[in-house]
Amino acid sequence: MAKVLVVTSGKGGVGKTTSTAALGAAIAQMGEKVVVVDFDVGLRNLDLVMGAERRVVFDLINVVQGVAKLSQALIRDKRLENLWLLPASQTRDKDALTDEGVGSIIADLRTKFDWILCDSPAGIERGATLAMRYADEAVIVTNPEVSSVRDSDRIIGMLDSKTVKAEKGERVEKHVLITRYDSARAARGEMLSIEDILEILATPLLGIIPESQDVLRASNVGSPVTLNNAASAPARAYVDAARRLMGEAVTMMVPVERKGLMNRLLGRRAA
Amino acid sequence: MMNLLRLLSGRTASAPVARERLQILLAHERGLRGQPDLLGLLRAEILAVVSRHVVLDPEKVIVRMDRGKTVSTLEVDIEVPNGFERSFAAAG
């Protein structure tokens, strides 16, 4: 049974695209057949983060409008043979997406893949509502920061009312993924703690991704962080999160950077 | 340890403030979710029109909406104090 998972947040810049790429690659590495779908029409970026920007020919809108077949628009990852990308259109606007069009593409993808990861655009407009519309599960990407938590709460409300599952009286299974977490700052009371965020959002935790330079380094070279540096703290955190999505019970922890003593002392000072 | 760090840095923790502000804000926003501003507007305008003729307690004007599949109903419930006709005649 294929699973449709939306990666969403409301707020922009919290790490939806990074998380879609990292989770997609991690699930594919476990042997599942995965497609990551970019719903950010007009501002596509998943292709860039996945390192496939030069291979885009057709896109989601072309398929919705019948200009291209789904098989022509899908791009196979160069590193993992069971990971695919369906890019968004860069030139069209989001109104080119229709509910019926998205519904038929998702139905088609369900027959071909084990996991369909939908990378939602920021905001609560058409692109974001259509990205979540057919979801079975949702990953709500949240930064430990007031505006991000507020927007996540709004998105949770939409997942409970505007999705096909919600309209049928069923529930979209929701998970909070906390990104850019700095445990030193949280310990000093400068950043909302994990407990604060979970209590406010009343939604189970999928994982905690630590703030790390490895995330930027991976997107610079066009590789999901889980593939670019599998030993890095964010990669390990994403792999743990992916295993939880696959139903494994993995102890929750914040992976830390492996540093030498000198670095650790200097790191403390700089923080 | 946390307090010691805080003392050394000379700053107070801002996270508890963030948490409290969020809790208050979201309790309010969740209550409003799905309700259009229309109801507040209707209530205010109905109150203004009726108040031109009758002294009303603003608390006693209730506007409710019931959204059905094909039709929705708007219910306006205004409690008018006794003797309202007399005061209306005197004013007119």
GROMACS .gro file of C-alpha atoms in nm:
model
  363
    1MET     CA    1   0.000   0.000   0.000
    2ALA     CA    2   0.154   0.329  -0.111
    3LYS     CA    3   0.179   0.612   0.139
    4VAL     CA    4   0.136   0.977   0.054
    5LEU     CA    5   0.325   1.203   0.293
    6VAL     CA    6   0.318   1.582   0.280
    7VAL     CA    7   0.611   1.783   0.417
    8THR     CA    8   0.461   2.114   0.523
    9SER     CA    9   0.504   2.404   0.767
   10GLY     CA   10   0.315   2.721   0.679
   11LYS     CA   11   0.624   2.932   0.739
   12GLY     CA   12   0.894   2.954   0.475
   13GLY     CA   13   1.261   2.881   0.522
   14VAL     CA   14   1.222   2.626   0.800
   15GLY     CA   15   1.359   2.332   0.599
   16LYS     CA   16   1.073   2.166   0.408
   17THR     CA   17   1.272   2.105   0.090
   18THR     CA   18   1.584   1.994   0.278
   19SER     CA   19   1.370   1.758   0.485
   20THR     CA   20   1.182   1.619   0.182
   21ALA     CA   21   1.510   1.540   0.006
   22ALA     CA   22   1.677   1.395   0.317
   23LEU     CA   23   1.379   1.180   0.423
   24GLY     CA   24   1.313   1.069   0.064
   25ALA     CA   25   1.673   0.955   0.018
   26ALA     CA   26   1.680   0.785   0.360
   27ILE     CA   27   1.359   0.589   0.291
   28ALA     CA   28   1.487   0.494  -0.056
   29GLN     CA   29   1.809   0.367   0.102
   30MET     CA   30   1.598   0.131   0.310
   31GLY     CA   31   1.485  -0.030  -0.017
   32GLU     CA   32   1.149   0.142  -0.069
   33LYS     CA   33   1.057   0.293  -0.404
   34VAL     CA   34   1.022   0.666  -0.342
   35VAL     CA   35   0.916   0.972  -0.541
   36VAL     CA   36   0.961   1.326  -0.413
   37VAL     CA   37   0.714   1.572  -0.568
   38ASP     CA   38   0.774   1.948  -0.575
   39PHE     CA   39   0.449   2.144  -0.529
   40ASP     CA   40   0.617   2.485  -0.520
   41VAL     CA   41   0.497   2.595  -0.864
   42GLY     CA   42   0.684   2.901  -0.985
   43LEU     CA   43   0.955   2.868  -0.720
   44ARG     CA   44   1.078   2.513  -0.758
   45ASN     CA   45   1.388   2.417  -0.562
   46LEU     CA   46   1.364   2.048  -0.485
   47ASP     CA   47   1.539   1.979  -0.819
   48LEU     CA   48   1.832   2.195  -0.706
   49VAL     CA   49   1.860   2.038  -0.361
   50MET     CA   50   1.843   1.691  -0.523
   51GLY     CA   51   2.108   1.789  -0.780
   52ALA     CA   52   1.877   1.721  -1.076
   53GLU     CA   53   1.823   2.080  -1.194
   54ARG     CA   54   1.991   2.025  -1.529
   55ARG     CA   55   1.784   1.719  -1.615
   56VAL     CA   56   1.435   1.872  -1.585
   57VAL     CA   57   1.242   1.846  -1.911
   58PHE     CA   58   0.875   1.816  -1.815
   59ASP     CA   59   0.708   1.902  -1.487
   60LEU     CA   60   0.402   1.855  -1.267
   61ILE     CA   61   0.196   2.115  -1.459
   62ASN     CA   62   0.279   1.954  -1.795
   63VAL     CA   63   0.145   1.625  -1.658
   64VAL     CA   64  -0.166   1.789  -1.506
   65GLN     CA   65  -0.242   1.951  -1.843
   66GLY     CA   66  -0.174   1.637  -2.043
   67VAL     CA   67   0.124   1.784  -2.231
   68ALA     CA   68   0.354   1.512  -2.099
   69LYS     CA   69   0.309   1.163  -1.960
   70LEU     CA   70   0.396   1.102  -1.597
   71SER     CA   71   0.676   0.866  -1.701
   72GLN     CA   72   0.831   1.144  -1.913
   73ALA     CA   73   0.833   1.392  -1.625
   74LEU     CA   74   0.980   1.161  -1.360
   75ILE     CA   75   1.356   1.198  -1.310
   76ARG     CA   76   1.552   0.908  -1.166
   77ASP     CA   77   1.814   0.993  -0.903
   78LYS     CA   78   2.173   0.933  -1.015
   79ARG     CA   79   2.281   0.789  -0.679
   80LEU     CA   80   1.981   0.578  -0.577
   81GLU     CA   81   1.798   0.383  -0.846
   82ASN     CA   82   1.472   0.361  -0.649
   83LEU     CA   83   1.451   0.738  -0.581
   84TRP     CA   84   1.266   0.963  -0.827
   85LEU     CA   85   1.180   1.331  -0.857
   86LEU     CA   86   0.871   1.496  -1.005
   87PRO     CA   87   0.969   1.861  -1.045
   88ALA     CA   88   0.740   2.165  -1.023
   89SER     CA   89   0.707   2.411  -1.305
   90GLN     CA   90   0.931   2.717  -1.285
   91THR     CA   91   0.744   2.932  -1.535
   92ARG     CA   92   0.377   2.874  -1.463
   93ASP     CA   93   0.185   3.004  -1.164
   94LYS     CA   94   0.019   2.800  -0.894
   95ASP     CA   95  -0.331   2.844  -1.043
   96ALA     CA   96  -0.231   2.595  -1.312
   97LEU     CA   97  -0.271   2.324  -1.047
   98THR     CA   98  -0.621   2.181  -1.015
   99ASP     CA   99  -0.766   1.957  -0.747
  100GLU     CA  100  -0.870   1.694  -1.005
  101GLY     CA  101  -0.534   1.710  -1.183
  102VAL     CA  102  -0.338   1.660  -0.862
  103GLY     CA  103  -0.579   1.386  -0.754
  104SER     CA  104  -0.526   1.187  -1.072
  105ILE     CA  105  -0.144   1.224  -1.059
  106ILE     CA  106  -0.135   1.112  -0.695
  107ALA     CA  107  -0.359   0.814  -0.780
  108ASP     CA  108  -0.120   0.724  -1.064
  109LEU     CA  109   0.190   0.761  -0.843
  110ARG     CA  110   0.026   0.535  -0.582
  111THR     CA  111   0.033   0.249  -0.832
  112LYS     CA  112   0.405   0.298  -0.908
  113PHE     CA  113   0.569   0.388  -0.574
  114ASP     CA  114   0.578   0.282  -0.208
  115TRP     CA  115   0.622   0.639  -0.084
  116ILE     CA  116   0.508   0.969  -0.235
  117LEU     CA  117   0.664   1.266  -0.056
  118CYS     CA  118   0.498   1.599  -0.138
  119ASP     CA  119   0.715   1.904  -0.076
  120SER     CA  120   0.467   2.181   0.007
  121PRO     CA  121   0.526   2.547  -0.072
  122ALA     CA  122   0.517   2.795   0.219
  123GLY     CA  123   0.191   2.971   0.297
  124ILE     CA  124  -0.166   2.847   0.311
  125GLU     CA  125  -0.268   2.915  -0.049
  126ARG     CA  126  -0.355   2.680  -0.333
  127GLY     CA  127  -0.013   2.514  -0.370
  128ALA     CA  128   0.003   2.432   0.001
  129THR     CA  129  -0.357   2.310   0.023
  130LEU     CA  130  -0.315   2.089  -0.284
  131ALA     CA  131   0.014   1.947  -0.155
  132MET     CA  132  -0.167   1.823   0.159
  133ARG     CA  133  -0.499   1.744  -0.008
  134TYR     CA  134  -0.441   1.370  -0.072
  135ALA     CA  135  -0.198   1.300   0.214
  136ASP     CA  136  -0.218   0.997   0.440
  137GLU     CA  137   0.054   1.135   0.668
  138ALA     CA  138   0.207   1.474   0.732
  139VAL     CA  139   0.545   1.592   0.855
  140ILE     CA  140   0.515   1.940   1.001
  141VAL     CA  141   0.858   2.103   0.989
  142THR     CA  142   0.897   2.344   1.280
  143ASN     CA  143   1.180   2.566   1.403
  144PRO     CA  144   1.204   2.640   1.778
  145GLU     CA  145   1.080   2.992   1.720
  146VAL     CA  146   0.743   3.159   1.792
  147SER     CA  147   0.635   3.243   1.435
  148SER     CA  148   0.717   2.894   1.310
  149VAL     CA  149   0.523   2.727   1.595
  150ARG     CA  150   0.222   2.953   1.535
  151ASP     CA  151   0.218   2.869   1.162
  152SER     CA  152   0.258   2.498   1.237
  153ASP     CA  153  -0.050   2.517   1.459
  154ARG     CA  154  -0.245   2.673   1.172
  155ILE     CA  155  -0.126   2.402   0.932
  156ILE     CA  156  -0.227   2.130   1.179
  157GLY     CA  157  -0.577   2.283   1.181
  158MET     CA  158  -0.585   2.264   0.801
  159LEU     CA  159  -0.465   1.903   0.795
  160ASP     CA  160  -0.758   1.822   1.026
  161SER     CA  161  -1.016   1.995   0.807
  162LYS     CA  162  -0.909   2.051   0.445
  163THR     CA  163  -0.770   1.712   0.343
  164VAL     CA  164  -0.960   1.433   0.167
  165LYS     CA  165  -0.901   1.211   0.471
  166ALA     CA  166  -1.045   1.473   0.708
  167GLU     CA  167  -1.351   1.519   0.485
  168LYS     CA  168  -1.412   1.143   0.498
  169GLY     CA  169  -1.399   1.159   0.877
  170GLU     CA  170  -1.057   0.993   0.890
  171ARG     CA  171  -0.735   1.138   1.024
  172VAL     CA  172  -0.413   1.238   0.854
  173GLU     CA  173  -0.136   1.094   1.071
  174LYS     CA  174   0.068   1.396   1.181
  175HIS     CA  175   0.428   1.422   1.301
  176VAL     CA  176   0.631   1.723   1.411
  177LEU     CA  177   0.990   1.742   1.285
  178ILE     CA  178   1.194   2.003   1.472
  179THR     CA  179   1.475   2.145   1.261
  180ARG     CA  180   1.762   2.387   1.332
  181TYR     CA  181   1.761   2.285   1.695
  182ASP     CA  182   2.044   2.410   1.914
  183SER     CA  183   2.044   2.213   2.238
  184ALA     CA  184   2.296   2.447   2.406
  185ARG     CA  185   2.073   2.748   2.348
  186ALA     CA  186   1.763   2.556   2.457
  187ALA     CA  187   1.944   2.452   2.778
  188ARG     CA  188   2.020   2.817   2.848
  189GLY     CA  189   1.652   2.905   2.806
  190GLU     CA  190   1.717   3.108   2.493
  191MET     CA  191   1.521   2.880   2.262
  192LEU     CA  192   1.187   2.705   2.297
  193SER     CA  193   1.249   2.354   2.425
  194ILE     CA  194   1.126   2.035   2.258
  195GLU     CA  195   0.879   1.986   2.546
  196ASP     CA  196   0.741   2.340   2.500
  197ILE     CA  197   0.684   2.288   2.127
  198LEU     CA  198   0.523   1.945   2.165
  199GLU     CA  199   0.296   2.062   2.446
  200ILE     CA  200   0.178   2.361   2.244
  201LEU     CA  201   0.124   2.169   1.920
  202ALA     CA  202  -0.007   1.851   2.087
  203THR     CA  203   0.136   1.642   1.803
  204PRO     CA  204   0.385   1.352   1.829
  205LEU     CA  205   0.751   1.410   1.755
  206LEU     CA  206   0.915   1.250   1.450
  207GLY     CA  207   1.267   1.375   1.507
  208ILE     CA  208   1.500   1.654   1.610
  209ILE     CA  209   1.741   1.784   1.345
  210PRO     CA  210   2.027   1.980   1.498
  211GLU     CA  211   2.143   2.310   1.352
  212SER     CA  212   2.442   2.218   1.138
  213GLN     CA  213   2.666   2.348   0.862
  214ASP     CA  214   2.634   2.010   0.692
  215VAL     CA  215   2.283   2.101   0.572
  216LEU     CA  216   2.408   2.402   0.372
  217ARG     CA  217   2.711   2.206   0.252
  218ALA     CA  218   2.481   1.933   0.113
  219SER     CA  219   2.247   2.175  -0.066
  220ASN     CA  220   2.550   2.359  -0.212
  221VAL     CA  221   2.652   2.044  -0.394
  222GLY     CA  222   2.299   1.925  -0.474
  223SER     CA  223   2.279   1.619  -0.255
  224PRO     CA  224   2.033   1.519   0.019
  225VAL     CA  225   2.221   1.556   0.348
  226THR     CA  226   2.163   1.187   0.428
  227LEU     CA  227   2.363   1.094   0.114
  228ASN     CA  228   2.621   1.371   0.119
  229ASN     CA  229   2.760   1.303   0.465
  230ALA     CA  230   2.585   1.006   0.624
  231ALA     CA  231   2.793   1.034   0.941
  232SER     CA  232   2.695   1.395   1.009
  233ALA     CA  233   2.459   1.482   1.295
  234PRO     CA  234   2.169   1.602   1.074
  235ALA     CA  235   2.200   1.296   0.846
  236ARG     CA  236   2.180   1.059   1.143
  237ALA     CA  237   1.879   1.251   1.277
  238TYR     CA  238   1.703   1.229   0.940
  239VAL     CA  239   1.775   0.856   0.911
  240ASP     CA  240   1.626   0.804   1.259
  241ALA     CA  241   1.318   1.004   1.154
  242ALA     CA  242   1.284   0.797   0.834
  243ARG     CA  243   1.305   0.473   1.036
  244ARG     CA  244   1.025   0.602   1.261
  245LEU     CA  245   0.814   0.675   0.951
  246MET     CA  246   0.876   0.312   0.848
  247GLY     CA  247   0.730   0.205   1.181
  248GLU     CA  248   1.049   0.126   1.371
  249ALA     CA  249   1.078   0.229   1.735
  250VAL     CA  250   1.394   0.439   1.752
  251THR     CA  251   1.497   0.609   2.076
  252MET     CA  252   1.461   0.986   2.048
  253MET     CA  253   1.786   1.177   2.083
  254VAL     CA  254   1.957   1.482   1.940
  255PRO     CA  255   2.264   1.363   1.749
  256VAL     CA  256   2.565   1.583   1.818
  257GLU     CA  257   2.859   1.676   1.602
  258ARG     CA  258   3.164   1.463   1.670
  259LYS     CA  259   3.422   1.718   1.769
  260GLY     CA  260   3.769   1.711   1.915
  261LEU     CA  261   3.834   1.853   2.261
  262MET     CA  262   3.977   2.180   2.129
  263ASN     CA  263   3.684   2.227   1.893
  264ARG     CA  264   3.442   2.154   2.171
  265LEU     CA  265   3.598   2.418   2.395
  266LEU     CA  266   3.602   2.671   2.114
  267GLY     CA  267   3.250   2.575   2.010
  268ARG     CA  268   3.121   2.645   2.359
  269ARG     CA  269   3.270   2.991   2.351
  270ALA     CA  270   3.131   3.077   2.013
  271ALA     CA  271   2.778   2.958   2.083
  272MET     CA  272   2.404   2.477   3.603
  273MET     CA  273   2.146   2.655   3.389
  274ASN     CA  274   2.111   2.931   3.645
  275LEU     CA  275   2.486   2.967   3.673
  276LEU     CA  276   2.518   3.008   3.298
  277ARG     CA  277   2.240   3.260   3.298
  278LEU     CA  278   2.403   3.453   3.581
  279LEU     CA  279   2.735   3.461   3.396
  280SER     CA  280   2.580   3.575   3.073
  281GLY     CA  281   2.377   3.844   3.251
  282ARG     CA  282   2.068   3.756   3.049
  283THR     CA  283   1.735   3.615   3.153
  284ALA     CA  284   1.585   3.324   2.964
  285SER     CA  285   1.344   3.438   2.693
  286ALA     CA  286   1.205   3.095   2.606
  287PRO     CA  287   0.944   3.096   2.889
  288VAL     CA  288   0.812   3.428   2.757
  289ALA     CA  289   0.790   3.282   2.405
  290ARG     CA  290   0.606   2.980   2.538
  291GLU     CA  291   0.352   3.187   2.734
  292ARG     CA  292   0.285   3.426   2.446
  293LEU     CA  293   0.229   3.135   2.209
  294GLN     CA  294  -0.007   2.957   2.445
  295ILE     CA  295  -0.227   3.264   2.490
  296LEU     CA  296  -0.225   3.351   2.121
  297LEU     CA  297  -0.304   3.001   2.000
  298ALA     CA  298  -0.586   2.949   2.249
  299HIS     CA  299  -0.747   3.256   2.093
  300GLU     CA  300  -0.672   3.168   1.731
  301ARG     CA  301  -0.796   2.811   1.763
  302GLY     CA  302  -1.130   2.947   1.891
  303LEU     CA  303  -1.169   3.172   1.589
  304ARG     CA  304  -1.061   2.912   1.335
  305GLY     CA  305  -1.323   2.845   1.068
  306GLN     CA  306  -1.545   3.134   1.178
  307PRO     CA  307  -1.559   3.411   0.923
  308ASP     CA  308  -1.534   3.774   1.037
  309LEU     CA  309  -1.879   3.812   0.883
  310LEU     CA  310  -2.048   3.716   1.209
  311GLY     CA  311  -1.876   3.990   1.410
  312LEU     CA  312  -1.960   4.243   1.141
  313LEU     CA  313  -2.328   4.142   1.125
  314ARG     CA  314  -2.355   4.153   1.500
  315ALA     CA  315  -2.207   4.503   1.518
  316GLU     CA  316  -2.424   4.642   1.240
  317ILE     CA  317  -2.747   4.487   1.368
  318LEU     CA  318  -2.667   4.621   1.712
  319ALA     CA  319  -2.609   4.969   1.570
  320VAL     CA  320  -2.937   4.974   1.375
  321VAL     CA  321  -3.155   4.848   1.659
  322SER     CA  322  -2.981   5.074   1.913
  323ARG     CA  323  -3.099   5.380   1.721
  324HIS     CA  324  -3.451   5.302   1.844
  325VAL     CA  325  -3.419   5.086   2.151
  326VAL     CA  326  -3.181   5.082   2.444
  327LEU     CA  327  -3.013   4.745   2.420
  328ASP     CA  328  -2.769   4.547   2.621
  329PRO     CA  329  -2.495   4.459   2.367
  330GLU     CA  330  -2.451   4.126   2.548
  331LYS     CA  331  -2.811   4.033   2.457
  332VAL     CA  332  -2.757   4.042   2.081
  333ILE     CA  333  -2.658   3.698   1.963
  334VAL     CA  334  -2.576   3.608   1.604
  335ARG     CA  335  -2.537   3.240   1.516
  336MET     CA  336  -2.460   3.068   1.193
  337ASP     CA  337  -2.532   2.709   1.104
  338ARG     CA  338  -2.363   2.592   0.787
  339GLY     CA  339  -2.551   2.317   0.608
  340LYS     CA  340  -2.453   2.129   0.297
  341THR     CA  341  -2.680   2.320   0.061
  342VAL     CA  342  -2.831   2.597   0.278
  343SER     CA  343  -2.700   2.784   0.579
  344THR     CA  344  -2.908   2.963   0.838
  345LEU     CA  345  -2.832   3.289   1.011
  346GLU     CA  346  -3.002   3.328   1.344
  347VAL     CA  347  -3.025   3.668   1.513
  348ASP     CA  348  -3.148   3.670   1.871
  349ILE     CA  349  -3.207   4.012   2.028
  350GLU     CA  350  -3.340   4.040   2.377
  351VAL     CA  351  -3.549   4.358   2.410
  352PRO     CA  352  -3.626   4.504   2.756
  353ASN     CA  353  -3.996   4.530   2.863
  354GLY     CA  354  -4.166   4.866   2.802
  355PHE     CA  355  -3.977   4.907   2.478
  356GLU     CA  356  -4.291   5.015   2.284
  357ARG     CA  357  -4.361   5.298   2.525
  358SER     CA  358  -4.010   5.440   2.506
  359PHE     CA  359  -4.030   5.411   2.127
  360ALA     CA  360  -4.362   5.608   2.121
  361ALA     CA  361  -4.223   5.877   2.354
  362ALA     CA  362  -3.914   5.920   2.144
  363GLY     CA  363  -4.117   5.931   1.819
   0.00000   0.00000   0.00000
